[in-house]
Amino acid sequence: LSGNDTAGILNFNTGSGPAAGVLGTVTFRAGYTAGVHVLLTPITAGAAATSYYVTHTSGGFQVHAALAPPAGTTVSFDYLVVQ
């Protein structure tokens, strides 16, 4: 993670046997007072090839892979959080 509660870059290294499920969790330094919207943009080929979705609360968000991401790659996203 490189960024803050509003925007940044997420990098996930998949290793040799990645599985579907949670790729990573981001916890906000200062929680929001209401629900948030999290926008992800894939910035690597590995991320573009991953079937991903986000779950979120006012305290943070998780990035999930619905299917196993590509092995041996870095899955990277830009993120933007708005309330």
mmCIF file of N, CA and C in Angstrom:
data_model
loop_
_atom_site.group_PDB
_atom_site.id
_atom_site.type_symbol
_atom_site.label_atom_id
_atom_site.label_comp_id
_atom_site.label_asym_id
_atom_site.label_seq_id
_atom_site.Cartn_x
_atom_site.Cartn_y
_atom_site.Cartn_z
ATOM 1 N N LEU A 1 0.852 -1.188 0.000
ATOM 2 C CA LEU A 1 0.000 0.000 0.000
ATOM 3 C C LEU A 1 0.882 1.230 0.000
ATOM 4 N N SER A 2 0.572 2.127 -0.888
ATOM 5 C CA SER A 2 1.220 3.422 -0.921
ATOM 6 C C SER A 2 0.107 4.447 -1.093
ATOM 7 N N GLY A 3 -0.160 5.228 -0.061
ATOM 8 C CA GLY A 3 -1.227 6.207 -0.160
ATOM 9 C C GLY A 3 -1.765 6.597 1.193
ATOM 10 N N ASN A 4 -3.033 7.009 1.200
ATOM 11 C CA ASN A 4 -3.674 7.453 2.433
ATOM 12 C C ASN A 4 -5.132 6.994 2.438
ATOM 13 N N ASP A 5 -5.954 7.587 3.302
ATOM 14 C CA ASP A 5 -7.356 7.179 3.416
ATOM 15 C C ASP A 5 -8.188 7.529 2.186
ATOM 16 N N THR A 6 -7.658 8.369 1.304
ATOM 17 C CA THR A 6 -8.421 8.822 0.149
ATOM 18 C C THR A 6 -7.997 8.170 -1.161
ATOM 19 N N ALA A 7 -6.711 8.003 -1.366
ATOM 20 C CA ALA A 7 -6.234 7.473 -2.647
ATOM 21 C C ALA A 7 -4.863 6.845 -2.491
ATOM 22 N N GLY A 8 -4.540 5.946 -3.433
ATOM 23 C CA GLY A 8 -3.225 5.323 -3.405
ATOM 24 C C GLY A 8 -3.129 4.165 -4.367
ATOM 25 N N ILE A 9 -2.085 3.348 -4.145
ATOM 26 C CA ILE A 9 -1.811 2.174 -4.972
ATOM 27 C C ILE A 9 -1.739 0.951 -4.075
ATOM 28 N N LEU A 10 -2.381 -0.132 -4.513
ATOM 29 C CA LEU A 10 -2.325 -1.416 -3.824
ATOM 30 C C LEU A 10 -1.546 -2.388 -4.699
ATOM 31 N N ASN A 11 -0.594 -3.108 -4.118
ATOM 32 C CA ASN A 11 0.184 -4.118 -4.830
ATOM 33 C C ASN A 11 0.060 -5.442 -4.094
ATOM 34 N N PHE A 12 -0.325 -6.493 -4.820
ATOM 35 C CA PHE A 12 -0.442 -7.835 -4.254
ATOM 36 C C PHE A 12 0.428 -8.778 -5.086
ATOM 37 N N ASN A 13 1.361 -9.469 -4.453
ATOM 38 C CA ASN A 13 2.174 -10.473 -5.145
ATOM 39 C C ASN A 13 1.463 -11.809 -5.011
ATOM 40 N N THR A 14 1.207 -12.477 -6.135
ATOM 41 C CA THR A 14 0.363 -13.665 -6.102
ATOM 42 C C THR A 14 1.107 -14.952 -5.769
ATOM 43 N N GLY A 15 2.402 -15.010 -5.968
ATOM 44 C CA GLY A 15 3.139 -16.233 -5.664
ATOM 45 C C GLY A 15 2.841 -17.341 -6.663
ATOM 46 N N SER A 16 3.191 -18.587 -6.285
ATOM 47 C CA SER A 16 3.081 -19.699 -7.231
ATOM 48 C C SER A 16 1.742 -20.412 -7.231
ATOM 49 N N GLY A 17 0.938 -20.249 -6.194
ATOM 50 C CA GLY A 17 -0.347 -20.950 -6.144
ATOM 51 C C GLY A 17 -1.457 -20.084 -5.598
ATOM 52 N N PRO A 18 -1.770 -18.968 -6.261
ATOM 53 C CA PRO A 18 -2.805 -18.076 -5.725
ATOM 54 C C PRO A 18 -4.188 -18.719 -5.742
ATOM 55 N N ALA A 19 -5.005 -18.281 -4.825
ATOM 56 C CA ALA A 19 -6.376 -18.791 -4.729
ATOM 57 C C ALA A 19 -7.360 -17.634 -4.777
ATOM 58 N N ALA A 20 -8.593 -17.953 -5.080
ATOM 59 C CA ALA A 20 -9.657 -16.958 -4.992
ATOM 60 C C ALA A 20 -9.834 -16.579 -3.529
ATOM 61 N N GLY A 21 -10.360 -15.389 -3.283
ATOM 62 C CA GLY A 21 -10.606 -14.941 -1.912
ATOM 63 C C GLY A 21 -10.052 -13.544 -1.695
ATOM 64 N N VAL A 22 -9.802 -13.207 -0.446
ATOM 65 C CA VAL A 22 -9.333 -11.865 -0.094
ATOM 66 C C VAL A 22 -7.889 -11.689 -0.541
ATOM 67 N N LEU A 23 -7.647 -10.676 -1.374
ATOM 68 C CA LEU A 23 -6.288 -10.323 -1.769
ATOM 69 C C LEU A 23 -5.630 -9.459 -0.710
ATOM 70 N N GLY A 24 -6.413 -8.564 -0.104
ATOM 71 C CA GLY A 24 -5.861 -7.680 0.912
ATOM 72 C C GLY A 24 -6.920 -6.843 1.585
ATOM 73 N N THR A 25 -6.550 -6.302 2.736
ATOM 74 C CA THR A 25 -7.432 -5.472 3.551
ATOM 75 C C THR A 25 -6.774 -4.128 3.788
ATOM 76 N N VAL A 26 -7.533 -3.049 3.631
ATOM 77 C CA VAL A 26 -7.070 -1.694 3.926
ATOM 78 C C VAL A 26 -7.909 -1.169 5.084
ATOM 79 N N THR A 27 -7.246 -0.748 6.145
ATOM 80 C CA THR A 27 -7.918 -0.140 7.296
ATOM 81 C C THR A 27 -7.599 1.346 7.274
ATOM 82 N N PHE A 28 -8.630 2.176 7.289
ATOM 83 C CA PHE A 28 -8.413 3.618 7.256
ATOM 84 C C PHE A 28 -7.782 4.091 8.559
ATOM 85 N N ARG A 29 -6.890 5.042 8.451
ATOM 86 C CA ARG A 29 -6.266 5.637 9.635
ATOM 87 C C ARG A 29 -7.322 6.361 10.468
ATOM 88 N N ALA A 30 -8.154 7.138 9.805
ATOM 89 C CA ALA A 30 -9.268 7.841 10.453
ATOM 90 C C ALA A 30 -10.531 7.385 9.741
ATOM 91 N N GLY A 31 -11.369 6.613 10.412
ATOM 92 C CA GLY A 31 -12.586 6.106 9.787
ATOM 93 C C GLY A 31 -13.490 7.219 9.294
ATOM 94 N N TYR A 32 -14.275 6.896 8.304
ATOM 95 C CA TYR A 32 -15.257 7.848 7.786
ATOM 96 C C TYR A 32 -16.501 7.802 8.669
ATOM 97 N N THR A 33 -17.304 8.860 8.626
ATOM 98 C CA THR A 33 -18.500 8.930 9.476
ATOM 99 C C THR A 33 -19.699 8.227 8.859
ATOM 100 N N ALA A 34 -19.619 7.902 7.602
ATOM 101 C CA ALA A 34 -20.712 7.214 6.911
ATOM 102 C C ALA A 34 -20.107 6.261 5.892
ATOM 103 N N GLY A 35 -20.980 5.563 5.181
ATOM 104 C CA GLY A 35 -20.509 4.628 4.165
ATOM 105 C C GLY A 35 -19.649 5.303 3.111
ATOM 106 N N VAL A 36 -18.782 4.533 2.496
ATOM 107 C CA VAL A 36 -17.878 5.059 1.480
ATOM 108 C C VAL A 36 -18.080 4.324 0.160
ATOM 109 N N HIS A 37 -17.558 4.907 -0.886
ATOM 110 C CA HIS A 37 -17.498 4.289 -2.204
ATOM 111 C C HIS A 37 -16.028 4.110 -2.529
ATOM 112 N N VAL A 38 -15.660 2.908 -2.937
ATOM 113 C CA VAL A 38 -14.270 2.611 -3.262
ATOM 114 C C VAL A 38 -14.187 2.277 -4.746
ATOM 115 N N LEU A 39 -13.366 3.028 -5.457
ATOM 116 C CA LEU A 39 -13.164 2.806 -6.882
ATOM 117 C C LEU A 39 -11.777 2.213 -7.087
ATOM 118 N N LEU A 40 -11.699 1.111 -7.816
ATOM 119 C CA LEU A 40 -10.419 0.478 -8.143
ATOM 120 C C LEU A 40 -10.201 0.538 -9.641
ATOM 121 N N THR A 41 -8.960 0.798 -10.036
ATOM 122 C CA THR A 41 -8.569 0.751 -11.437
ATOM 123 C C THR A 41 -7.369 -0.176 -11.556
ATOM 124 N N PRO A 42 -7.472 -1.244 -12.341
ATOM 125 C CA PRO A 42 -6.311 -2.121 -12.516
ATOM 126 C C PRO A 42 -5.198 -1.377 -13.252
ATOM 127 N N ILE A 43 -3.953 -1.497 -12.752
ATOM 128 C CA ILE A 43 -2.829 -0.798 -13.388
ATOM 129 C C ILE A 43 -1.724 -1.761 -13.820
ATOM 130 N N THR A 44 -1.951 -3.064 -13.683
ATOM 131 C CA THR A 44 -1.031 -4.069 -14.218
ATOM 132 C C THR A 44 -1.853 -5.093 -14.996
ATOM 133 N N ALA A 45 -1.173 -5.828 -15.865
ATOM 134 C CA ALA A 45 -1.868 -6.872 -16.630
ATOM 135 C C ALA A 45 -2.447 -7.926 -15.693
ATOM 136 N N GLY A 46 -1.724 -8.234 -14.613
ATOM 137 C CA GLY A 46 -2.235 -9.203 -13.641
ATOM 138 C C GLY A 46 -3.538 -8.759 -13.013
ATOM 139 N N ALA A 47 -3.639 -7.466 -12.706
ATOM 140 C CA ALA A 47 -4.882 -6.938 -12.133
ATOM 141 C C ALA A 47 -5.998 -6.954 -13.165
ATOM 142 N N ALA A 48 -5.666 -6.599 -14.411
ATOM 143 C CA ALA A 48 -6.683 -6.584 -15.464
ATOM 144 C C ALA A 48 -7.224 -7.985 -15.734
ATOM 145 N N ALA A 49 -6.401 -9.006 -15.509
ATOM 146 C CA ALA A 49 -6.823 -10.388 -15.744
ATOM 147 C C ALA A 49 -7.547 -11.001 -14.545
ATOM 148 N N THR A 50 -7.636 -10.258 -13.452
ATOM 149 C CA THR A 50 -8.252 -10.769 -12.228
ATOM 150 C C THR A 50 -9.713 -10.339 -12.149
ATOM 151 N N SER A 51 -10.579 -11.286 -11.854
ATOM 152 C CA SER A 51 -11.985 -10.975 -11.623
ATOM 153 C C SER A 51 -12.113 -10.541 -10.166
ATOM 154 N N TYR A 52 -12.168 -9.235 -9.933
ATOM 155 C CA TYR A 52 -12.089 -8.698 -8.579
ATOM 156 C C TYR A 52 -13.364 -7.960 -8.180
ATOM 157 N N TYR A 53 -13.544 -7.801 -6.874
ATOM 158 C CA TYR A 53 -14.618 -6.974 -6.330
ATOM 159 C C TYR A 53 -14.187 -6.440 -4.972
ATOM 160 N N VAL A 54 -14.921 -5.451 -4.471
ATOM 161 C CA VAL A 54 -14.570 -4.772 -3.225
ATOM 162 C C VAL A 54 -15.730 -4.858 -2.251
ATOM 163 N N THR A 55 -15.410 -5.098 -0.978
ATOM 164 C CA THR A 55 -16.379 -4.913 0.103
ATOM 165 C C THR A 55 -15.845 -3.785 0.976
ATOM 166 N N HIS A 56 -16.747 -3.011 1.580
ATOM 167 C CA HIS A 56 -16.276 -1.843 2.326
ATOM 168 C C HIS A 56 -17.181 -1.520 3.502
ATOM 169 N N THR A 57 -16.589 -0.811 4.452
ATOM 170 C CA THR A 57 -17.302 -0.256 5.607
ATOM 171 C C THR A 57 -16.761 1.161 5.799
ATOM 172 N N SER A 58 -17.231 1.847 6.812
ATOM 173 C CA SER A 58 -16.695 3.181 7.093
ATOM 174 C C SER A 58 -15.270 3.103 7.650
ATOM 175 N N GLY A 59 -14.813 1.908 8.034
ATOM 176 C CA GLY A 59 -13.481 1.746 8.609
ATOM 177 C C GLY A 59 -12.427 1.210 7.667
ATOM 178 N N GLY A 60 -12.824 0.793 6.464
ATOM 179 C CA GLY A 60 -11.839 0.265 5.526
ATOM 180 C C GLY A 60 -12.481 -0.528 4.412
ATOM 181 N N PHE A 61 -11.654 -1.254 3.652
ATOM 182 C CA PHE A 61 -12.186 -2.068 2.568
ATOM 183 C C PHE A 61 -11.291 -3.277 2.310
ATOM 184 N N GLN A 62 -11.868 -4.264 1.621
ATOM 185 C CA GLN A 62 -11.143 -5.459 1.222
ATOM 186 C C GLN A 62 -11.270 -5.639 -0.285
ATOM 187 N N VAL A 63 -10.189 -6.104 -0.893
ATOM 188 C CA VAL A 63 -10.196 -6.452 -2.313
ATOM 189 C C VAL A 63 -10.231 -7.968 -2.393
ATOM 190 N N HIS A 64 -11.180 -8.485 -3.151
ATOM 191 C CA HIS A 64 -11.383 -9.926 -3.297
ATOM 192 C C HIS A 64 -11.155 -10.345 -4.747
ATOM 193 N N ALA A 65 -10.670 -11.566 -4.923
ATOM 194 C CA ALA A 65 -10.590 -12.185 -6.249
ATOM 195 C C ALA A 65 -11.689 -13.233 -6.326
ATOM 196 N N ALA A 66 -12.598 -13.090 -7.273
ATOM 197 C CA ALA A 66 -13.681 -14.067 -7.426
ATOM 198 C C ALA A 66 -13.138 -15.382 -7.971
ATOM 199 N N LEU A 67 -12.101 -15.309 -8.777
ATOM 200 C CA LEU A 67 -11.402 -16.472 -9.319
ATOM 201 C C LEU A 67 -9.920 -16.296 -8.979
ATOM 202 N N ALA A 68 -9.168 -17.369 -8.990
ATOM 203 C CA ALA A 68 -7.733 -17.273 -8.689
ATOM 204 C C ALA A 68 -7.048 -16.306 -9.658
ATOM 205 N N PRO A 69 -6.273 -15.353 -9.133
ATOM 206 C CA PRO A 69 -5.541 -14.442 -10.010
ATOM 207 C C PRO A 69 -4.373 -15.175 -10.685
ATOM 208 N N PRO A 70 -3.770 -14.584 -11.703
ATOM 209 C CA PRO A 70 -2.636 -15.220 -12.370
ATOM 210 C C PRO A 70 -1.484 -15.467 -11.393
ATOM 211 N N ALA A 71 -0.812 -16.593 -11.539
ATOM 212 C CA ALA A 71 0.318 -16.940 -10.675
ATOM 213 C C ALA A 71 1.571 -16.167 -11.072
ATOM 214 N N GLY A 72 2.421 -15.924 -10.077
ATOM 215 C CA GLY A 72 3.726 -15.334 -10.330
ATOM 216 C C GLY A 72 3.711 -13.935 -10.886
ATOM 217 N N THR A 73 2.755 -13.138 -10.460
ATOM 218 C CA THR A 73 2.649 -11.778 -10.981
ATOM 219 C C THR A 73 2.311 -10.820 -9.844
ATOM 220 N N THR A 74 2.364 -9.552 -10.135
ATOM 221 C CA THR A 74 1.920 -8.531 -9.200
ATOM 222 C C THR A 74 0.587 -7.993 -9.688
ATOM 223 N N VAL A 75 -0.386 -8.008 -8.809
ATOM 224 C CA VAL A 75 -1.717 -7.488 -9.099
ATOM 225 C C VAL A 75 -1.792 -6.115 -8.434
ATOM 226 N N SER A 76 -1.846 -5.055 -9.236
ATOM 227 C CA SER A 76 -1.804 -3.692 -8.699
ATOM 228 C C SER A 76 -3.016 -2.886 -9.147
ATOM 229 N N PHE A 77 -3.515 -2.085 -8.210
ATOM 230 C CA PHE A 77 -4.674 -1.228 -8.455
ATOM 231 C C PHE A 77 -4.411 0.170 -7.927
ATOM 232 N N ASP A 78 -4.911 1.172 -8.633
ATOM 233 C CA ASP A 78 -5.093 2.497 -8.056
ATOM 234 C C ASP A 78 -6.411 2.458 -7.313
ATOM 235 N N TYR A 79 -6.504 3.127 -6.160
ATOM 236 C CA TYR A 79 -7.785 3.204 -5.460
ATOM 237 C C TYR A 79 -8.130 4.647 -5.134
ATOM 238 N N LEU A 80 -9.425 4.933 -5.081
ATOM 239 C CA LEU A 80 -9.956 6.231 -4.709
ATOM 240 C C LEU A 80 -11.161 5.979 -3.814
ATOM 241 N N VAL A 81 -11.198 6.644 -2.675
ATOM 242 C CA VAL A 81 -12.281 6.488 -1.713
ATOM 243 C C VAL A 81 -13.022 7.823 -1.613
ATOM 244 N N VAL A 82 -14.341 7.795 -1.781
ATOM 245 C CA VAL A 82 -15.173 8.986 -1.632
ATOM 246 C C VAL A 82 -16.338 8.656 -0.715
ATOM 247 N N GLN A 83 -16.839 9.687 -0.074
ATOM 248 C CA GLN A 83 -17.969 9.500 0.838
ATOM 249 C C GLN A 83 -19.217 10.071 0.220
#
